[in-house]
Amino acid sequence: MPRLFRTAPLPRTARRLRTPRTGGALGIALALLLSAPAAGAIAAPAPTPPTSPKPSLRLTDPRIVAHFNFDAGQTPENIALEPDGAADLTLALARQVVRVDRHGATRLLATLPAVANPQTPLVGAAVVSGIVRTKDGSLYVAYNTGTSESGVYRISPNGNVTKFVDLPANGFANGLALDQQHKRLYVADSVLGTVRRISLAKQPEVTVWATGAALEPSTFIGANGIKVRDNAVWVSNYDRGTLLRIPIEKNGAAGSIRTQATGLTGIDDFAFAGQSTTVLAALNTVDGELVLIRPDGTHTVLLTRADGLSGPTAVAIRHHRVYVTSGAFLTGIDPNLLIADVAKPESGDGKAEDHGKTEDNAKDEDPGQREDHAKDEDHAKDEDQGRDQDQARDEDHGRDQDQARDEDRGRDQDQADDQAGDDNGADQDADEDQGEDSRTRG
């Protein structure tokens, strides 16, 4: 186990924490690591803007849909969403990836390969962390072992697990982000304070993309959660309580790191509220909270431990629903998956419809149809059919009127028949405006 754990005093919360049977001393190590905010181990952040008393987005009906077994190492760490609203979770200490459907039914998708003698920095045991999903249904997960087995692994739609790329054994790959447009992954390394870029190709290339003090840890964990939004990579720094933005330059290089928000003690993973730069972030502390961070850096608490959070680790958004994982690393009590509904869309730079998009790639939605939209789509079809019927009736009525006018004016009946034939041969798939133009010309 790294020296920093031997020299640092053990917080009271860590002394009370039960050790997972599958992880040995790992549970205590993680408790020491993640209880740093409660113990005051974080370096003082820069002055923070005041919190806002009125949230621009409100959550209702928070409910826990799945509970996990802390003693079995089932500690939810990160989340990716399926098109049908199911959630794919990494269970850090169990080395597992599971899928939870909208009703809470859970099934195992994959178990990462066991390592005989893991030497993972920070924790001393194998840990699966970040996860993303690509359009073909593949899942990519970060796996830390402290050995040559460390890397990003791919789980195919049929459950096959293969190593995609190697990552440094002396690092700790934490958050994982997908840039669907450019077919890239970005990985936040909590120990080495770096962001790596990985090409999604048959022969993937791994490069160190961004470094700097803003990404480095001050005591334990530096760069943590990570997302891609509007030609920029966003990263949270757990120790420093900051949310960072790194522009992607035209040549693909990293621009200067900018601090977007401060004073976010214990910030872990986060998600964007639709296509705006408003963020929902998990604050992984003893008093775990889900907060809303505005573009100006102010933030508001939306959910707390009273709602069911137990050391929240990650958040995702889809279909006006918010998903939050709780790893329970600090309490050892009730690791879970919680879902809440978005009751009111944000104001300002966000739009109501934005909350229906996936936070990673709102413009590149998965092609599969979603359960939430099934009724809406049926209703839309009914409306389209009704409009077609109305249009047909209008056209028939219009032809009758035209014919009557022709007869009144003494026009030849054959001409009226020809006109009617022309009308009947019009394209039935034309939209309503085209139909109206056709009637006007008649």
Coordinates of C-alpha atoms in Angstrom, one line a residue:
M1 CA 0.0 0.0 0.0
P2 CA 1.4 3.5 -0.8
R3 CA 3.3 5.3 1.8
L4 CA 0.8 8.1 2.1
F5 CA -1.6 5.7 3.7
R6 CA 0.9 4.6 6.3
T7 CA 1.9 8.1 7.3
A8 CA -1.6 9.7 7.4
P9 CA -3.7 9.4 10.5
L10 CA -6.8 7.2 10.0
P11 CA -10.0 9.3 10.1
R12 CA -12.8 8.2 12.5
T13 CA -15.1 7.5 9.6
A14 CA -12.5 5.0 8.3
R15 CA -12.2 3.3 11.7
R16 CA -15.9 2.7 11.7
L17 CA -16.0 1.5 8.1
R18 CA -16.5 -2.2 7.5
T19 CA -13.9 -3.8 5.2
P20 CA -15.3 -5.6 2.1
R21 CA -14.7 -9.3 2.3
T22 CA -13.5 -9.3 -1.3
G23 CA -11.2 -6.4 -0.8
G24 CA -9.2 -7.0 2.4
A25 CA -7.6 -3.7 3.4
L26 CA -9.0 -2.0 0.3
G27 CA -12.1 -0.8 2.1
I28 CA -10.1 1.0 4.8
A29 CA -7.8 2.5 2.1
L30 CA -10.7 3.9 0.2
A31 CA -12.3 5.2 3.3
L32 CA -9.0 7.1 4.1
L33 CA -8.8 8.3 0.6
L34 CA -12.4 9.5 0.2
S35 CA -12.9 10.9 3.7
A36 CA -10.3 13.5 3.1
P37 CA -12.9 16.3 2.6
A38 CA -14.6 15.4 5.9
A39 CA -11.2 15.4 7.7
G40 CA -10.1 18.7 6.2
A41 CA -7.3 17.2 4.2
I42 CA -8.1 19.2 1.1
A43 CA -6.0 22.3 0.3
A44 CA -8.1 25.4 0.7
P45 CA -9.8 26.2 -2.6
A46 CA -9.9 29.6 -4.3
P47 CA -12.7 31.9 -3.1
T48 CA -16.0 30.6 -4.3
P49 CA -19.0 32.5 -5.7
P50 CA -22.0 32.5 -3.4
T51 CA -24.4 29.6 -3.7
S52 CA -27.8 30.5 -5.3
P53 CA -30.8 30.1 -3.1
K54 CA -33.2 29.3 -6.0
P55 CA -32.3 26.3 -8.3
S56 CA -33.2 26.7 -12.0
L57 CA -33.8 23.0 -12.2
R58 CA -35.9 21.0 -9.6
L59 CA -35.9 17.2 -9.0
T60 CA -38.9 15.3 -7.7
D61 CA -39.7 11.8 -6.5
P62 CA -36.2 10.6 -5.7
R63 CA -36.3 6.8 -5.3
I64 CA -33.8 4.1 -4.9
V65 CA -34.3 1.5 -7.7
A66 CA -31.5 -0.9 -6.8
H67 CA -29.5 -1.7 -3.7
F68 CA -26.1 -3.4 -3.6
N69 CA -24.0 -5.4 -1.1
F70 CA -21.2 -3.5 0.3
D71 CA -19.7 -6.5 2.0
A72 CA -19.4 -8.2 -1.4
G73 CA -17.6 -5.2 -2.9
Q74 CA -20.6 -4.0 -4.9
T75 CA -19.7 -0.3 -4.7
P76 CA -21.2 1.6 -7.7
E77 CA -18.6 3.9 -9.1
N78 CA -19.7 5.1 -12.6
I79 CA -22.6 4.9 -14.9
A80 CA -23.5 4.7 -18.6
L81 CA -27.1 4.7 -20.0
E82 CA -28.7 2.4 -22.5
P83 CA -31.2 3.7 -25.1
D84 CA -34.1 2.1 -23.2
G85 CA -33.3 3.8 -20.0
A86 CA -31.4 1.0 -18.4
A87 CA -28.2 1.9 -16.5
D88 CA -24.8 0.1 -16.8
L89 CA -22.8 0.5 -13.6
T90 CA -19.2 -0.3 -12.7
L91 CA -19.0 -2.0 -9.2
A92 CA -15.5 -0.8 -8.2
L93 CA -14.4 -3.3 -5.6
A94 CA -16.2 -6.3 -7.1
R95 CA -14.6 -5.7 -10.5
Q96 CA -18.0 -6.1 -12.1
V97 CA -20.2 -4.3 -14.6
V98 CA -23.9 -4.8 -14.1
R99 CA -27.1 -3.5 -15.9
V100 CA -30.0 -2.2 -14.0
D101 CA -33.3 -1.9 -15.9
R102 CA -35.9 0.9 -15.2
H103 CA -37.7 -1.4 -12.7
G104 CA -34.5 -2.2 -10.7
A105 CA -33.8 -5.7 -12.0
T106 CA -30.1 -6.2 -12.1
R107 CA -28.0 -8.6 -14.1
L108 CA -24.3 -9.2 -14.4
L109 CA -22.7 -8.1 -17.8
A110 CA -19.1 -8.8 -17.1
T111 CA -16.4 -9.4 -14.5
L112 CA -12.9 -7.9 -15.2
P113 CA -10.1 -10.4 -15.0
A114 CA -8.6 -11.2 -11.6
V115 CA -5.0 -10.1 -10.9
A116 CA -2.9 -12.3 -8.6
N117 CA -1.0 -9.5 -6.8
P118 CA -2.5 -6.1 -7.6
Q119 CA -0.5 -3.0 -6.6
T120 CA -2.9 -0.3 -7.6
P121 CA -1.9 3.2 -6.4
L122 CA -4.1 4.7 -3.8
V123 CA -5.9 1.5 -2.9
G124 CA -3.6 -1.5 -3.4
A125 CA -6.2 -3.7 -5.1
A126 CA -7.9 -4.0 -8.5
V127 CA -10.6 -1.4 -9.2
V128 CA -12.9 -0.9 -12.1
S129 CA -13.9 2.8 -12.5
G130 CA -15.1 4.8 -15.5
I131 CA -17.5 3.5 -18.1
V132 CA -18.9 4.8 -21.5
R133 CA -21.1 3.3 -24.1
T134 CA -20.7 3.7 -27.9
K135 CA -23.5 3.6 -30.5
D136 CA -22.8 -0.1 -31.4
G137 CA -23.6 -1.1 -27.8
S138 CA -20.0 -1.7 -26.7
L139 CA -18.9 -0.7 -23.2
Y140 CA -15.5 0.7 -22.4
V141 CA -14.3 0.6 -18.8
A142 CA -11.2 1.8 -17.0
Y143 CA -9.5 -1.0 -14.9
N144 CA -6.7 -0.3 -12.4
T145 CA -4.5 -3.1 -11.1
G146 CA -1.0 -1.6 -10.5
T147 CA 0.3 -4.2 -13.0
S148 CA 0.5 -4.7 -16.8
E149 CA -3.2 -5.6 -16.7
S150 CA -4.1 -1.9 -16.1
G151 CA -5.9 -0.4 -19.1
V152 CA -9.2 0.3 -20.8
Y153 CA -11.2 -2.8 -21.5
R154 CA -14.0 -3.4 -24.1
I155 CA -17.1 -5.3 -23.3
S156 CA -18.9 -6.3 -26.5
P157 CA -22.7 -6.4 -26.8
N158 CA -22.5 -10.2 -26.3
G159 CA -20.5 -9.9 -23.1
N160 CA -17.0 -10.7 -24.3
V161 CA -14.3 -8.9 -22.4
T162 CA -11.0 -7.8 -24.1
K163 CA -8.3 -5.4 -23.4
F164 CA -8.5 -2.4 -25.6
V165 CA -5.4 -0.4 -24.6
D166 CA -2.7 -0.5 -21.9
L167 CA -2.4 2.3 -19.3
P168 CA 0.4 3.1 -16.9
A169 CA 0.5 0.7 -13.9
N170 CA 1.6 3.6 -11.7
G171 CA -1.5 5.7 -12.5
F172 CA -5.1 5.5 -11.5
A173 CA -7.5 5.8 -14.5
N174 CA -10.7 7.2 -13.0
G175 CA -13.3 9.0 -15.2
L176 CA -13.8 8.0 -18.8
A177 CA -15.4 10.2 -21.4
L178 CA -16.5 9.6 -25.0
D179 CA -16.1 12.0 -27.9
Q180 CA -18.5 10.4 -30.3
Q181 CA -18.0 12.9 -33.1
H182 CA -14.2 12.4 -33.3
K183 CA -14.3 8.7 -32.1
R184 CA -12.1 9.3 -29.1
L185 CA -12.0 8.5 -25.5
Y186 CA -10.6 10.7 -22.8
V187 CA -9.3 9.3 -19.5
A188 CA -8.7 11.3 -16.3
D189 CA -5.8 10.0 -14.2
S190 CA -6.2 10.8 -10.5
V191 CA -2.7 10.0 -9.4
L192 CA -0.6 11.3 -12.3
G193 CA -2.8 14.4 -12.8
T194 CA -3.2 13.9 -16.5
V195 CA -5.8 13.5 -19.2
R196 CA -5.1 10.9 -21.9
R197 CA -6.7 10.7 -25.3
I198 CA -7.4 7.3 -26.9
S199 CA -8.5 6.9 -30.6
L200 CA -11.3 4.4 -31.2
A201 CA -9.6 2.6 -34.0
K202 CA -8.5 -1.0 -34.8
Q203 CA -5.0 0.1 -33.7
P204 CA -5.8 2.7 -31.0
E205 CA -3.3 5.3 -30.1
V206 CA -2.9 6.6 -26.5
T207 CA -1.4 10.0 -26.0
V208 CA -1.0 12.3 -23.0
W209 CA -3.3 15.1 -23.9
A210 CA -3.3 17.5 -20.9
T211 CA -1.3 18.1 -17.8
G212 CA -0.9 20.8 -15.2
A213 CA -1.2 21.6 -11.6
A214 CA -4.9 22.2 -11.9
L215 CA -5.3 18.4 -12.7
E216 CA -2.9 17.2 -10.0
P217 CA -3.9 15.9 -6.5
S218 CA -3.1 18.0 -3.5
T219 CA -3.4 15.1 -1.1
F220 CA -5.0 12.0 -2.6
I221 CA -7.1 12.3 -5.8
G222 CA -6.7 14.8 -8.5
A223 CA -8.5 14.6 -11.9
N224 CA -11.6 12.6 -11.4
G225 CA -14.8 12.9 -13.4
I226 CA -14.5 13.8 -17.1
K227 CA -16.9 14.8 -19.9
V228 CA -16.7 16.2 -23.5
R229 CA -19.0 19.2 -24.4
D230 CA -18.8 21.8 -27.1
N231 CA -15.2 21.3 -28.2
A232 CA -13.9 21.1 -24.7
V233 CA -13.0 18.5 -22.1
W234 CA -14.4 19.1 -18.7
V235 CA -12.7 17.6 -15.6
S236 CA -13.4 17.7 -11.9
N237 CA -10.5 17.7 -9.3
Y238 CA -11.6 15.9 -6.2
D239 CA -8.9 17.3 -3.8
R240 CA -9.2 20.9 -5.0
G241 CA -13.0 21.0 -5.2
T242 CA -12.9 22.4 -8.7
L243 CA -14.6 22.0 -12.1
L244 CA -12.2 22.6 -15.0
R245 CA -12.7 23.3 -18.7
I246 CA -10.0 22.5 -21.3
P247 CA -10.7 23.7 -24.9
I248 CA -10.0 21.3 -27.8
E249 CA -8.0 23.3 -30.3
K250 CA -8.5 23.0 -34.0
N251 CA -5.5 20.7 -34.3
G252 CA -6.9 18.5 -31.5
A253 CA -4.4 19.8 -28.9
A254 CA -5.4 20.8 -25.4
G255 CA -5.9 24.6 -24.8
S256 CA -5.3 26.4 -21.5
I257 CA -7.1 25.0 -18.5
R258 CA -9.8 27.2 -17.1
T259 CA -11.4 26.9 -13.7
Q260 CA -15.2 26.9 -14.2
A261 CA -16.3 26.5 -10.6
T262 CA -14.7 26.2 -7.1
G263 CA -15.7 25.3 -3.6
L264 CA -17.1 22.0 -4.6
T265 CA -15.8 19.8 -1.7
G266 CA -15.5 16.2 -2.7
I267 CA -16.6 16.6 -6.3
D268 CA -16.6 13.3 -8.1
D269 CA -18.3 12.6 -11.5
F270 CA -20.8 15.0 -13.1
A271 CA -23.2 15.3 -16.1
F272 CA -24.5 18.2 -18.3
A273 CA -28.1 19.2 -18.0
G274 CA -28.9 18.8 -21.7
Q275 CA -27.0 20.9 -24.3
S276 CA -26.3 23.8 -21.9
T277 CA -23.2 24.2 -19.7
T278 CA -25.2 23.7 -16.5
V279 CA -23.8 20.8 -14.6
L280 CA -25.2 18.3 -12.1
A281 CA -22.3 17.0 -9.9
A282 CA -22.0 14.3 -7.2
L283 CA -20.2 15.5 -4.1
N284 CA -18.8 12.4 -2.5
T285 CA -18.5 13.3 1.2
V286 CA -20.0 11.9 4.4
D287 CA -22.9 14.3 3.8
G288 CA -23.1 13.4 0.2
E289 CA -25.0 15.8 -2.1
L290 CA -26.0 16.3 -5.7
V291 CA -25.6 19.9 -6.7
L292 CA -26.5 22.0 -9.7
I293 CA -23.6 24.2 -11.0
R294 CA -24.5 27.1 -13.2
P295 CA -22.3 28.6 -15.9
D296 CA -21.4 31.5 -13.6
G297 CA -20.0 29.0 -11.1
T298 CA -22.7 29.3 -8.4
H299 CA -24.3 26.1 -7.2
T300 CA -27.3 24.8 -5.4
V301 CA -28.0 21.6 -3.5
L302 CA -30.7 19.4 -5.1
L303 CA -30.5 16.1 -3.3
T304 CA -28.9 15.0 0.0
R305 CA -28.4 12.0 2.2
A306 CA -32.0 12.4 3.3
D307 CA -33.1 11.6 -0.2
G308 CA -31.1 8.3 -0.2
L309 CA -27.7 9.4 -1.3
S310 CA -24.8 7.5 0.4
G311 CA -21.5 8.9 -0.8
P312 CA -22.6 9.7 -4.4
T313 CA -20.0 8.9 -7.1
A314 CA -21.6 9.6 -10.5
V315 CA -24.6 11.1 -12.2
A316 CA -26.2 10.7 -15.7
I317 CA -29.3 12.3 -17.3
R318 CA -31.7 11.0 -19.9
H319 CA -35.5 11.5 -20.7
H320 CA -36.0 14.1 -18.0
R321 CA -34.6 11.6 -15.4
V322 CA -31.5 11.9 -13.3
Y323 CA -29.6 8.8 -12.3
V324 CA -27.2 8.9 -9.3
T325 CA -24.9 6.1 -8.1
S326 CA -23.8 5.9 -4.4
G327 CA -20.7 3.9 -3.6
A328 CA -21.1 4.2 0.2
F329 CA -17.3 4.2 0.5
L330 CA -17.5 6.5 3.6
T331 CA -20.4 4.9 5.4
G332 CA -20.4 1.3 4.3
I333 CA -24.2 1.6 4.3
D334 CA -26.5 1.0 1.3
P335 CA -24.6 1.4 -1.9
N336 CA -27.4 2.1 -4.4
L337 CA -28.7 3.5 -7.7
L338 CA -31.2 6.4 -7.2
I339 CA -33.4 7.9 -9.9
A340 CA -35.2 11.3 -9.7
D341 CA -37.4 13.2 -12.2
V342 CA -36.8 16.6 -13.6
A343 CA -39.8 18.7 -12.6
K344 CA -38.8 22.0 -14.1
P345 CA -36.4 22.7 -16.9
E346 CA -33.6 25.2 -16.2
S347 CA -33.9 28.8 -17.2
G348 CA -31.1 30.9 -18.7
D349 CA -29.0 29.2 -21.4
G350 CA -30.8 25.9 -21.3
K351 CA -33.9 24.7 -23.1
A352 CA -36.7 22.5 -21.9
E353 CA -36.1 19.9 -24.6
D354 CA -32.4 19.7 -23.8
H355 CA -33.1 17.5 -20.8
G356 CA -34.4 14.7 -23.1
K357 CA -31.0 14.2 -24.6
T358 CA -28.0 12.1 -23.4
E359 CA -25.6 14.4 -21.6
D360 CA -22.5 13.2 -23.5
N361 CA -23.7 13.5 -27.1
A362 CA -27.0 15.2 -27.3
K363 CA -26.7 15.6 -31.1
D364 CA -25.6 12.0 -31.7
E365 CA -28.4 10.0 -30.2
D366 CA -28.5 6.2 -30.3
P367 CA -30.6 4.9 -33.1
G368 CA -32.6 2.6 -30.9
Q369 CA -36.1 3.6 -30.0
R370 CA -36.6 4.5 -26.3
E371 CA -39.3 3.3 -24.1
D372 CA -40.1 6.7 -22.8
H373 CA -41.0 8.0 -26.3
A374 CA -43.1 5.0 -27.3
K375 CA -46.4 6.5 -26.4
D376 CA -45.4 9.9 -27.8
E377 CA -44.5 8.3 -31.1
D378 CA -47.8 6.4 -31.3
H379 CA -49.6 9.7 -30.5
A380 CA -47.6 11.5 -33.2
K381 CA -48.5 8.7 -35.7
D382 CA -52.2 9.1 -34.8
E383 CA -51.9 12.9 -35.2
D384 CA -50.2 12.4 -38.6
Q385 CA -52.9 10.0 -39.7
G386 CA -55.6 12.4 -38.6
R387 CA -54.0 15.2 -40.5
D388 CA -53.8 13.0 -43.6
Q389 CA -57.5 12.2 -43.3
D390 CA -58.4 15.9 -42.8
Q391 CA -56.3 16.8 -45.8
A392 CA -58.0 14.1 -47.9
R393 CA -61.4 15.4 -46.9
D394 CA -60.4 19.0 -47.6
E395 CA -59.1 18.0 -51.0
D396 CA -62.3 16.1 -51.8
H397 CA -64.3 19.1 -50.7
G398 CA -62.1 21.4 -52.7
R399 CA -62.5 19.3 -55.8
D400 CA -66.3 19.3 -55.4
Q401 CA -66.3 23.1 -55.1
D402 CA -64.1 23.4 -58.2
Q403 CA -66.3 21.1 -60.1
A404 CA -69.4 23.1 -59.1
R405 CA -67.8 26.4 -60.1
D406 CA -66.9 24.9 -63.5
E407 CA -70.4 23.7 -64.1
D408 CA -71.8 27.1 -63.1
R409 CA -69.5 28.8 -65.6
G410 CA -70.6 26.4 -68.3
R411 CA -67.2 24.8 -68.8
D412 CA -66.9 21.5 -70.6
Q413 CA -67.5 18.5 -68.3
D414 CA -64.5 16.7 -69.8
Q415 CA -62.2 19.5 -68.5
A416 CA -63.6 19.1 -65.0
D417 CA -63.0 15.4 -65.2
D418 CA -59.5 16.0 -66.4
Q419 CA -58.9 18.3 -63.5
A420 CA -60.3 15.8 -61.0
G421 CA -58.0 13.2 -62.5
D422 CA -55.0 15.4 -62.0
D423 CA -56.0 16.0 -58.4
N424 CA -56.5 12.3 -57.8
G425 CA -53.0 11.5 -59.1
A426 CA -51.2 13.9 -56.8
D427 CA -48.6 12.5 -54.5
Q428 CA -50.4 11.2 -51.4
D429 CA -47.2 11.6 -49.3
A430 CA -47.0 15.4 -49.8
D431 CA -47.1 17.4 -46.5
E432 CA -50.0 19.7 -45.5
D433 CA -48.5 22.9 -46.9
Q434 CA -47.9 21.3 -50.3
G435 CA -51.5 20.1 -50.3
E436 CA -52.8 23.6 -49.6
D437 CA -50.6 25.0 -52.4
S438 CA -52.0 22.4 -54.8
R439 CA -55.6 23.4 -54.0
T440 CA -54.8 27.1 -54.4
R441 CA -53.4 26.4 -57.9
G442 CA -56.5 24.3 -58.7

